[in-house]
Coordinates of C-alpha atoms (C1' of nucleotides) in Angstrom, one line a residue:
Chain A
X1 CA 34.8 7.9 -11.3
X2 CA 31.8 10.1 -10.7
X3 CA 31.7 12.9 -13.3
X4 CA 29.2 15.7 -12.6
X5 CA 29.3 17.3 -9.2
X6 CA 25.2 17.3 -9.5
X7 CA 24.9 16.9 -5.7
X8 CA 21.8 16.3 -3.6
X9 CA 20.1 19.6 -3.8
X10 CA 19.0 20.4 -0.3
X11 CA 16.2 22.8 -0.3
X12 CA 16.3 25.1 2.5
X13 CA 14.0 24.1 5.3
X14 CA 10.6 25.4 4.4
X15 CA 8.2 26.6 7.0
X16 CA 7.6 23.3 8.8
X17 CA 5.9 25.1 11.7
X18 CA 2.9 25.7 9.6
X19 CA 2.1 21.9 9.8
X20 CA -0.1 21.3 12.7
X21 CA 0.1 17.7 14.0
X22 CA -2.6 16.5 16.2
X23 CA -1.8 13.8 18.6
X24 CA -4.3 12.0 20.7
X25 CA -2.8 10.7 23.8
X26 CA -5.9 8.8 24.8
X27 CA -6.2 7.1 21.5
X28 CA -5.2 3.4 21.3
X29 CA -3.2 3.9 18.3
X30 CA 0.4 4.7 19.3
X31 CA 1.8 8.1 19.2
X32 CA 4.6 7.2 16.9
X33 CA 2.1 5.8 14.5
X34 CA -0.1 8.9 14.7
X35 CA 2.8 11.1 13.8
X36 CA 4.1 8.8 11.1
X37 CA 0.5 8.8 9.5
X38 CA 0.5 12.6 9.5
X39 CA 3.9 13.0 8.2
X40 CA 3.1 10.4 5.3
X41 CA 0.0 12.3 4.6
X42 CA 1.8 15.7 4.5
X43 CA 4.2 14.1 2.0
X44 CA 1.5 12.6 0.1
X45 CA -0.2 15.9 -0.4
X46 CA 2.9 17.6 -1.2
X47 CA 2.9 19.7 1.8
X48 CA 6.3 18.4 2.6
X49 CA 8.3 18.9 -0.6
X50 CA 10.9 16.7 -1.7
X51 CA 14.4 18.3 -0.5
X52 CA 15.3 19.3 2.8
X53 CA 13.2 19.4 6.1
X54 CA 11.9 17.8 9.3
X55 CA 14.9 19.7 10.8
X56 CA 16.2 18.4 14.0
X57 CA 14.7 15.6 15.8
X58 CA 15.3 17.3 19.1
X59 CA 13.4 20.4 18.1
X60 CA 10.5 18.4 16.6
X61 CA 10.2 16.3 19.8
X62 CA 10.0 19.5 21.9
X63 CA 7.4 21.1 19.6
X64 CA 5.3 18.0 19.6
X65 CA 5.7 17.3 23.2
X66 CA 7.1 13.8 22.5
X67 CA 10.4 12.2 23.6
X68 CA 13.0 12.1 20.9
X69 CA 13.0 8.2 20.7
X70 CA 9.3 8.4 19.9
X71 CA 9.9 10.9 17.2
X72 CA 12.6 8.7 15.8
X73 CA 10.5 5.6 15.7
X74 CA 8.0 7.6 13.6
X75 CA 10.5 9.0 11.3
X76 CA 12.1 5.4 11.1
X77 CA 9.1 3.8 9.9
X78 CA 8.8 6.3 7.0
X79 CA 12.4 5.6 6.0
X80 CA 11.7 1.9 6.2
X81 CA 8.9 2.7 3.7
X82 CA 11.4 4.6 1.4
X83 CA 9.7 8.1 1.9
X84 CA 12.4 9.7 3.9
X85 CA 16.3 9.5 3.8
X86 CA 18.3 10.2 6.8
X87 CA 22.0 11.7 6.8
X88 CA 24.3 12.3 9.5
X89 CA 25.2 15.8 10.0
X90 CA 22.8 16.9 7.4
X91 CA 19.2 16.0 8.4
X92 CA 16.1 14.1 7.2
X93 CA 14.8 14.6 3.8
X94 CA 11.7 13.8 1.9
X95 CA 13.0 11.4 -1.0
X96 CA 12.9 13.3 -4.3
X97 CA 9.5 12.6 -5.7
X98 CA 9.1 9.7 -8.0
X99 CA 8.8 6.4 -6.0
X100 CA 5.3 7.2 -5.1
X101 CA 3.4 4.7 -3.2
X102 CA 5.7 2.0 -2.3
X103 CA 3.2 -0.8 -3.8
X104 CA 3.3 -2.9 -0.6
X105 CA 5.5 -5.5 -2.6
X106 CA 4.6 -7.7 -5.4
X107 CA 1.7 -9.7 -6.3
X108 CA 0.9 -11.1 -3.0
X109 CA -0.8 -8.1 -2.2
X110 CA -1.9 -7.4 -5.7
X111 CA -3.8 -10.7 -5.5
X112 CA -5.0 -9.9 -1.9
X113 CA -6.5 -6.6 -2.7
X114 CA -7.5 -6.9 -6.3
X115 CA -9.3 -10.2 -5.6
X116 CA -12.2 -8.5 -4.2
X117 CA -12.7 -5.7 -6.5
X118 CA -12.8 -5.3 -10.3
X119 CA -11.7 -8.7 -11.2
X120 CA -14.2 -11.7 -11.1
X121 CA -13.4 -15.2 -9.9
X122 CA -14.9 -18.4 -11.0
X123 CA -14.2 -21.3 -8.9
X124 CA -13.6 -24.2 -11.3
X125 CA -12.9 -26.8 -8.7
X126 CA -12.7 -27.1 -5.0
X127 CA -11.8 -30.6 -3.7
X128 CA -10.2 -32.5 -1.0
X129 CA -7.7 -35.0 -2.6
X130 CA -4.5 -36.9 -1.6
X131 CA -1.3 -34.7 -2.0
X132 CA 0.9 -35.4 -4.7
X133 CA 4.7 -35.7 -4.1
X134 CA 5.6 -32.0 -5.0
X135 CA 2.5 -30.6 -3.1
X136 CA 3.3 -32.8 0.0
X137 CA 6.9 -31.5 0.0
X138 CA 5.8 -27.8 -0.2
X139 CA 3.0 -28.0 2.5
X140 CA 5.0 -30.1 4.7
X141 CA 2.2 -33.0 4.8
X142 CA 2.8 -36.7 4.3
X143 CA 2.6 -37.7 0.6
X144 CA -1.1 -38.8 0.1
X145 CA -2.3 -36.7 2.9
X146 CA -5.5 -34.7 2.5
X147 CA -5.1 -31.3 0.7
X148 CA -7.7 -28.8 -0.6
X149 CA -7.0 -28.4 -4.2
X150 CA -8.6 -25.0 -5.6
X151 CA -8.9 -24.0 -9.2
X152 CA -10.1 -20.6 -10.1
X153 CA -10.4 -18.6 -13.3
X154 CA -9.8 -14.9 -13.0
X155 CA -11.2 -12.3 -15.3
X156 CA -11.1 -8.5 -15.6
X157 CA -13.3 -6.7 -17.9
X158 CA -14.8 -10.1 -18.9
X159 CA -11.5 -11.4 -20.4
X160 CA -9.6 -14.2 -18.7
X161 CA -6.3 -13.3 -17.2
X162 CA -5.1 -16.1 -14.9
X163 CA -5.6 -19.7 -14.0
X164 CA -5.1 -19.9 -10.3
X165 CA -4.4 -23.2 -8.6
X166 CA -3.9 -23.5 -4.7
X167 CA -3.1 -26.2 -2.4
X168 CA -3.8 -26.1 1.3
X169 CA -3.7 -28.6 4.0
X170 CA -7.3 -29.9 4.4
X171 CA -7.2 -29.6 8.1
X172 CA -6.6 -25.8 8.0
X173 CA -10.0 -24.6 7.0
X174 CA -13.2 -25.1 5.0
X175 CA -13.2 -23.3 1.8
X176 CA -16.5 -22.0 0.7
X177 CA -16.7 -21.7 -3.0
X178 CA -19.4 -19.0 -2.9
X179 CA -17.4 -16.7 -0.7
X180 CA -14.3 -17.2 -2.9
X181 CA -16.0 -15.8 -6.0
X182 CA -16.7 -12.5 -4.2
X183 CA -13.5 -12.1 -2.2
X184 CA -9.8 -13.1 -2.3
X185 CA -8.4 -16.5 -0.9
X186 CA -6.2 -14.3 1.6
X187 CA -9.2 -12.7 2.9
X188 CA -10.9 -15.8 3.7
X189 CA -7.9 -17.2 5.4
X190 CA -7.3 -14.2 7.3
X191 CA -10.8 -14.1 8.5
X192 CA -10.3 -17.9 9.5
X193 CA -7.5 -16.7 11.9
X194 CA -4.7 -17.6 9.8
X195 CA -2.2 -14.7 9.5
X196 CA 0.2 -14.9 6.8
X197 CA 4.0 -14.0 7.5
X198 CA 5.9 -14.7 4.7
X199 CA 6.1 -16.2 1.2
X200 CA 8.5 -17.5 -1.2
X201 CA 7.7 -17.0 -5.0
X202 CA 9.3 -18.1 -8.1
X203 CA 8.3 -16.2 -11.5
X204 CA 9.0 -17.6 -14.7
X205 CA 7.6 -18.0 -18.3
X206 CA 6.7 -20.7 -20.7
X207 CA 4.8 -21.4 -23.8
X208 CA 0.9 -22.3 -23.4
X209 CA -0.3 -25.8 -23.8
X210 CA -3.4 -26.3 -25.9
X211 CA -5.6 -26.9 -22.9
X212 CA -4.3 -23.6 -21.2
X213 CA -4.7 -21.8 -24.3
X214 CA -8.4 -22.4 -24.7
X215 CA -9.3 -21.7 -21.1
X216 CA -7.3 -18.4 -21.4
X217 CA -8.5 -17.5 -24.8
X218 CA -4.9 -17.5 -26.2
X219 CA -3.1 -19.3 -29.1
X220 CA -1.2 -22.4 -28.3
X221 CA 2.3 -21.5 -27.7
X222 CA 1.6 -18.0 -26.5
X223 CA 4.0 -16.8 -23.8
X224 CA 2.6 -17.2 -20.3
X225 CA 3.7 -16.0 -17.1
X226 CA 4.1 -18.4 -14.4
X227 CA 4.3 -18.1 -10.6
X228 CA 4.9 -20.6 -7.8
X229 CA 4.5 -19.6 -4.2
X230 CA 4.7 -21.2 -0.9
X231 CA 3.1 -19.2 1.9
X232 CA 3.8 -19.6 5.6
X233 CA 1.9 -18.5 8.6
X234 CA 3.6 -16.5 11.6
X235 CA 4.9 -19.8 13.0
X236 CA 6.6 -20.7 9.9
X237 CA 4.4 -23.6 8.9
X238 CA 3.4 -23.8 5.1
X239 CA -0.2 -22.9 4.7
X240 CA -0.6 -22.6 1.0
X241 CA 1.1 -23.8 -2.1
X242 CA 0.0 -22.2 -5.2
X243 CA 0.9 -22.6 -9.0
X244 CA -0.6 -19.8 -11.2
X245 CA -0.5 -19.1 -14.8
X246 CA -1.0 -15.6 -16.3
X247 CA -1.8 -14.3 -19.8
X248 CA 1.4 -12.4 -20.6
X249 CA -0.4 -10.2 -23.0
X250 CA -2.7 -9.2 -20.2
X251 CA -0.8 -9.1 -17.0
X252 CA 2.7 -8.5 -15.5
X253 CA 4.1 -8.2 -12.1
X254 CA 4.9 -4.7 -10.9
X255 CA 6.8 -4.2 -7.6
X256 CA 9.2 -1.9 -5.8
X257 CA 12.4 -3.0 -4.0
X258 CA 14.1 -1.3 -1.2
X259 CA 17.7 -1.6 -0.9
X260 CA 18.6 -2.3 2.5
X261 CA 21.7 -0.6 3.7
Chain B
X1 CA -13.9 -21.3 10.5
X2 CA -10.7 -22.9 11.5
X3 CA -11.0 -26.5 11.7
X4 CA -8.1 -28.2 13.5
X5 CA -6.7 -27.1 16.8
X6 CA -3.2 -27.7 15.6
X7 CA -1.7 -24.7 17.4
X8 CA 1.7 -23.2 17.4
X9 CA 3.8 -26.0 19.1
X10 CA 5.7 -23.9 21.6
X11 CA 8.7 -25.7 22.7
X12 CA 9.6 -25.3 26.2
X13 CA 12.5 -22.9 26.5
X14 CA 15.7 -24.6 25.9
X15 CA 19.0 -23.9 27.9
X16 CA 19.4 -20.6 26.5
X17 CA 22.1 -19.7 29.2
X18 CA 24.4 -22.2 27.2
X19 CA 24.8 -19.4 24.4
X20 CA 27.5 -17.1 25.3
X21 CA 27.3 -13.9 23.6
X22 CA 30.6 -11.7 23.2
X23 CA 29.8 -8.1 23.2
X24 CA 32.6 -5.7 22.5
X25 CA 31.8 -2.2 23.9
X26 CA 34.9 -0.7 22.3
X27 CA 34.0 -1.9 18.9
X28 CA 32.6 0.5 16.4
X29 CA 29.8 -1.9 15.4
X30 CA 26.8 -1.1 17.4
X31 CA 25.9 -3.3 20.3
X32 CA 22.5 -4.1 19.0
X33 CA 24.0 -5.3 15.9
X34 CA 26.6 -7.5 17.5
X35 CA 23.8 -9.1 19.3
X36 CA 21.7 -9.4 16.3
X37 CA 24.4 -11.1 14.3
X38 CA 25.3 -13.6 17.0
X39 CA 21.6 -14.5 17.3
X40 CA 21.2 -14.9 13.8
X41 CA 24.2 -17.2 13.7
X42 CA 23.0 -19.1 16.3
X43 CA 19.6 -19.6 14.6
X44 CA 21.5 -20.5 11.4
X45 CA 23.6 -23.1 13.1
X46 CA 20.5 -24.6 14.6
X47 CA 21.6 -23.8 18.3
X48 CA 18.5 -21.7 18.6
X49 CA 15.7 -24.3 17.3
X50 CA 12.4 -23.3 15.8
X51 CA 9.8 -23.1 18.8
X52 CA 9.9 -21.1 22.0
X53 CA 12.8 -19.3 23.4
X54 CA 14.7 -16.0 23.9
X55 CA 12.6 -15.8 27.0
X56 CA 11.9 -12.5 28.5
X57 CA 13.5 -9.4 27.0
X58 CA 14.1 -8.0 30.7
X59 CA 16.1 -11.1 31.7
X60 CA 18.1 -11.1 28.4
X61 CA 19.1 -7.4 29.0
X62 CA 20.2 -8.0 32.4
X63 CA 22.1 -11.2 31.8
X64 CA 23.9 -9.4 28.8
X65 CA 24.4 -6.2 30.7
X66 CA 22.5 -4.2 28.1
X67 CA 19.6 -2.0 28.4
X68 CA 16.3 -3.3 27.2
X69 CA 15.7 -1.0 24.4
X70 CA 19.0 -2.1 22.9
X71 CA 18.2 -5.7 23.3
X72 CA 14.8 -5.0 21.6
X73 CA 16.5 -3.1 18.7
X74 CA 18.6 -6.2 18.2
X75 CA 15.4 -8.5 18.3
X76 CA 13.4 -6.2 16.0
X77 CA 15.9 -6.4 13.4
X78 CA 15.7 -10.2 13.3
X79 CA 11.9 -9.9 13.3
X80 CA 12.2 -7.7 10.2
X81 CA 14.2 -10.3 8.6
X82 CA 11.6 -12.8 9.3
X83 CA 13.6 -15.1 11.5
X84 CA 11.9 -14.3 14.7
X85 CA 8.2 -13.8 15.7
X86 CA 7.0 -11.9 18.8
X87 CA 3.8 -12.6 20.5
X88 CA 2.4 -10.5 23.3
X89 CA 1.9 -12.4 26.5
X90 CA 4.0 -15.5 25.1
X91 CA 7.5 -14.5 24.1
X92 CA 9.7 -14.4 21.1
X93 CA 10.1 -17.4 18.9
X94 CA 12.2 -18.6 16.2
X95 CA 10.2 -19.1 13.1
X96 CA 9.7 -22.6 12.3
X97 CA 12.3 -23.8 10.0
X98 CA 11.5 -23.3 6.1
X99 CA 12.0 -19.8 5.2
X100 CA 16.1 -20.2 5.1
X101 CA 18.0 -17.2 3.9
X102 CA 15.5 -14.4 3.1
X103 CA 17.1 -14.1 -0.2
X104 CA 17.6 -10.4 0.2
X105 CA 14.7 -9.7 -2.1
X106 CA 14.3 -10.4 -6.0
X107 CA 16.6 -10.1 -8.8
X108 CA 18.2 -6.6 -8.0
X109 CA 20.4 -8.4 -5.5
X110 CA 20.6 -11.5 -7.7
X111 CA 22.0 -9.5 -10.6
X112 CA 24.1 -7.5 -8.1
X113 CA 25.8 -10.5 -6.6
X114 CA 25.8 -13.0 -9.4
X115 CA 27.3 -10.6 -11.8
X116 CA 30.9 -10.7 -10.7
X117 CA 30.6 -14.6 -10.0
X118 CA 29.8 -17.8 -12.0
X119 CA 28.4 -15.9 -14.9
X120 CA 30.4 -14.1 -17.6
X121 CA 29.2 -10.8 -19.2
X122 CA 30.0 -9.7 -22.6
X123 CA 29.7 -6.0 -23.3
X124 CA 28.0 -5.7 -26.8
X125 CA 27.6 -2.0 -26.9
X126 CA 28.6 0.9 -24.7
X127 CA 27.5 4.3 -26.3
X128 CA 26.5 7.6 -25.5
X129 CA 23.3 8.6 -27.5
X130 CA 20.3 11.0 -27.3
X131 CA 17.6 9.6 -25.2
X132 CA 14.3 8.4 -26.8
X133 CA 10.9 9.4 -25.4
X134 CA 10.5 6.4 -23.1
X135 CA 14.1 6.5 -21.8
X136 CA 13.9 10.3 -21.2
X137 CA 10.7 10.0 -19.3
X138 CA 12.2 7.1 -17.0
X139 CA 15.4 8.8 -16.3
X140 CA 13.9 12.3 -15.8
X141 CA 16.1 13.9 -18.6
X142 CA 15.1 16.0 -21.4
X143 CA 14.1 14.1 -24.6
X144 CA 17.1 13.9 -26.8
X145 CA 19.6 14.5 -23.7
X146 CA 22.7 12.2 -23.6
X147 CA 22.4 8.8 -22.1
X148 CA 24.7 5.9 -21.8
X149 CA 23.3 2.8 -23.6
X150 CA 24.8 -0.4 -22.4
X151 CA 24.0 -3.6 -24.0
X152 CA 25.2 -6.9 -22.3
X153 CA 24.9 -10.5 -23.0
X154 CA 25.2 -12.8 -20.0
X155 CA 26.0 -16.4 -20.1
X156 CA 26.2 -19.1 -17.2
X157 CA 28.0 -22.4 -18.2
X158 CA 28.7 -21.1 -21.6
X159 CA 25.2 -20.8 -22.7
X160 CA 23.4 -17.4 -23.0
X161 CA 20.8 -16.6 -20.4
X162 CA 20.0 -12.9 -20.8
X163 CA 20.1 -9.9 -22.9
X164 CA 20.6 -6.6 -20.5
X165 CA 20.0 -3.1 -21.8
X166 CA 20.7 -0.4 -19.4
X167 CA 20.3 3.3 -19.8
X168 CA 22.1 5.9 -17.5
X169 CA 22.3 9.6 -17.5
X170 CA 25.6 10.2 -19.3
X171 CA 26.5 12.8 -16.7
X172 CA 26.5 10.3 -14.0
X173 CA 29.7 8.4 -14.6
X174 CA 32.0 6.8 -17.1
X175 CA 31.4 3.2 -17.7
X176 CA 34.4 1.1 -18.4
X177 CA 33.7 -1.8 -20.6
X178 CA 36.6 -4.0 -19.4
X179 CA 35.4 -3.4 -15.9
X180 CA 31.9 -4.2 -16.6
X181 CA 33.0 -7.7 -18.0
X182 CA 34.5 -8.7 -14.9
X183 CA 31.8 -7.3 -12.3
X184 CA 28.4 -6.2 -12.1
X185 CA 26.9 -2.7 -13.1
X186 CA 25.8 -2.1 -9.6
X187 CA 29.2 -2.6 -8.2
X188 CA 30.8 -0.2 -10.8
X189 CA 28.1 2.5 -9.8
X190 CA 28.7 1.9 -6.1
X191 CA 32.4 2.4 -6.3
X192 CA 31.6 5.6 -8.1
X193 CA 29.8 6.9 -5.3
X194 CA 26.2 6.1 -6.4
X195 CA 24.2 4.5 -3.6
X196 CA 21.1 2.8 -4.8
X197 CA 18.1 3.3 -2.7
X198 CA 14.9 1.7 -4.4
X199 CA 13.8 0.3 -7.6
X200 CA 10.5 -0.2 -9.4
X201 CA 10.5 -3.4 -11.5
X202 CA 7.8 -4.7 -13.9
X203 CA 8.3 -8.5 -14.8
X204 CA 6.4 -9.9 -17.8
X205 CA 6.8 -12.4 -20.5
X206 CA 6.5 -12.6 -24.4
X207 CA 7.5 -14.6 -27.5
X208 CA 11.0 -14.2 -28.8
X209 CA 11.6 -12.3 -32.0
X210 CA 14.0 -13.9 -34.6
X211 CA 16.8 -11.6 -33.7
X212 CA 16.5 -12.3 -29.9
X213 CA 16.1 -16.0 -30.4
X214 CA 19.3 -16.1 -32.5
X215 CA 21.3 -14.3 -29.9
X216 CA 19.8 -16.3 -27.0
X217 CA 20.1 -19.6 -28.8
X218 CA 16.3 -20.2 -28.7
X219 CA 13.7 -20.7 -31.4
X220 CA 11.7 -17.9 -32.7
X221 CA 8.5 -17.6 -30.5
X222 CA 10.0 -19.2 -27.5
X223 CA 8.7 -17.7 -24.1
X224 CA 11.0 -15.0 -22.7
X225 CA 10.9 -13.3 -19.3
X226 CA 11.0 -9.6 -19.6
X227 CA 12.1 -7.2 -16.9
X228 CA 12.0 -3.4 -16.9
X229 CA 13.5 -1.6 -14.0
X230 CA 14.0 2.0 -12.9
X231 CA 16.5 2.5 -10.1
X232 CA 16.7 5.5 -7.8
X233 CA 19.6 6.7 -5.6
X234 CA 19.0 7.9 -2.2
X235 CA 17.7 11.3 -3.0
X236 CA 15.1 9.7 -5.3
X237 CA 16.6 10.6 -8.6
X238 CA 16.4 8.0 -11.4
X239 CA 19.9 6.7 -12.0
X240 CA 19.3 3.5 -14.3
X241 CA 16.6 2.5 -16.6
X242 CA 16.8 -1.2 -17.7
X243 CA 15.1 -3.5 -20.0
X244 CA 16.1 -6.9 -19.7
X245 CA 15.3 -10.1 -21.3
X246 CA 15.8 -13.7 -20.0
X247 CA 15.6 -17.0 -21.5
X248 CA 12.5 -18.6 -19.6
X249 CA 14.0 -22.0 -20.2
X250 CA 17.1 -21.1 -18.2
X251 CA 16.1 -18.5 -15.6
X252 CA 13.4 -17.5 -13.3
X253 CA 13.0 -14.8 -10.6
X254 CA 13.1 -16.2 -7.1
X255 CA 12.2 -14.1 -4.1
X256 CA 10.8 -13.9 -0.7
X257 CA 8.1 -11.6 0.7
X258 CA 7.4 -10.5 4.0
X259 CA 4.0 -9.4 5.1
X260 CA 4.1 -6.3 7.1
X261 CA 1.5 -6.1 9.8
Chain C
dA1 C1' 32.8 24.7 16.0
dA2 C1' 28.2 23.7 15.4
dG3 C1' 24.6 20.8 14.2
dT4 C1' 22.9 16.6 12.8
dG5 C1' 21.5 11.8 13.2
dG6 C1' 23.1 7.1 15.7
dT7 C1' 23.5 4.8 19.8
dC8 C1' 22.6 3.8 24.6
dT9 C1' 20.7 4.0 29.2
dA10 C1' 17.2 3.0 33.3
dG11 C1' 13.6 3.3 34.5
dA12 C1' 7.8 3.4 34.0
dC13 C1' 3.2 2.1 32.5
dC14 C1' 0.0 -0.4 29.5
dA15 C1' -2.3 -4.1 26.4
dC16 C1' -2.6 -8.6 25.7
dG17 C1' -2.3 -13.9 26.1
dC18 C1' -2.5 -17.2 29.1
dT19 C1' -4.0 -20.1 33.0
Chain D
dG1 C1' -3.3 -12.6 38.2
dC2 C1' 1.0 -13.1 36.1
dG3 C1' 4.3 -12.8 32.6
dT4 C1' 5.0 -11.1 28.0
dG5 C1' 5.9 -7.7 24.5
dG6 C1' 4.4 -2.8 23.1
dT7 C1' 5.0 2.1 24.1
dC8 C1' 7.0 5.9 26.1
dT9 C1' 10.1 9.0 28.8
dA10 C1' 14.3 12.2 29.7
dG11 C1' 18.2 12.5 29.6
dA12 C1' 23.4 11.1 27.9
dC13 C1' 27.6 10.5 24.7
dC14 C1' 29.4 9.6 20.2
dA15 C1' 30.2 9.9 14.9
dC16 C1' 29.7 12.4 11.1
dT17 C1' 29.0 16.5 7.8
dT18 C1' 29.1 21.0 7.2
dT19 C1' 30.8 25.9 8.0

DNA sequence: AAGTGGTCTAGACCACGCT
DNA sequence: GCGTGGTCTAGACCACTTT
């Protein structure tokens, strides 16, 4: 069914030898990771152009003084990031431009990073209350059990962009409002020893109520983006349930997907 | 800052020996993948309960007659899926319930799978036209170059849920409208030898115009979910640009994130 | 036929979490 | 100190793509 024979233009292998990789065997950072970082940097800087290259894992490992599995591990990590593509009988290529920075997946990281930076955050509420039914179910605590309810208003350039409501098991940690205004929730949680592992998100839309509209500087009925999220730590226990509202006129979710083979 | 000492309840290792793994060395499917599948099945069926287990990679490899790297590769693939967690000095645990099926990430797969199933699809337009500015930029073709424009209306339970507009380089493949009504676009592309590799998505919201409202059976001004996507094949070339509109009252995006360490 | 990545082995030592 | 996963090695054979 394919029409044009416009096949993967495989550029002849460029002078890869020009690249000098510096490996420090005494460093605590693993060799495969050192190699991966330097390969990624070379790709980012355009030294490794889209097309063919990285010829031959065996040669590479010999030239670097590493074993092949170690080199493979480095390459594999960049394949997982979507920067490289492997083909049997062909070789390993840098993916053809586009795709830039993999965006580290969706808003979880957005929020996480952006929180401490340009935007400002105002803590509107920070209380411990008995859990309502839906919250209890999401957090896996008994109904009526104590949960921290956190309401925040986030602005960028002085304009409101989002109403963030988060629920956390009250036993998990103390939330310092002052600290939450200068950094993101996830940073606070992380520095309390809570390591996030996964999250389940639902993104939808609906019209703004009068109350939401006034707080977000919108008209009643304006389109809002909604997001619900339950986040789990590395044991699989729920550690956060969030219901967020974003001004659709000022915010959208932007993320990249990789198709797993 | 952490309050409660409610630490990862590590269940004593259950009788793992009861599990019998069947490995077929003559099969074309890799040993690590056979093992991973059987481990995943055991987790799914609850035979491997959340808590501690899988004790000791070395023992496991001996008992299975595999080398440790092979066993590690199997385990690693499940860790990447979010089903297992490894801890140094502790062991490998099944993640504590929740998290069910990792949902294969966002709507790309949703559309991909759901397309051929419950929902029905009506091809409203399937033409080859010169590319407008934004389309040309997204697809990396010259402005005015030929692109296929595909408009579809998708329904579930007889009700409209989405207006799908897709642009593809006209040279890429012929799109058979009849076939598109019985299966998804990605299936058609795949069977034409186009293997998707990655996609960049933007999800937002806005109010419905009069025209959109009438086609979607909504009121003018109703909240709509919008999605723009550019998809790339495994060489990094854009193969699809899409602008989709969903009825927020009938559809939302649902997906899971894994936090990479 | 030659060259590539894909899989697999049987060891080794280290870093970390626990007790 | 002990047991765990984390890293690394130096080979081997196979499957696939290209010439």
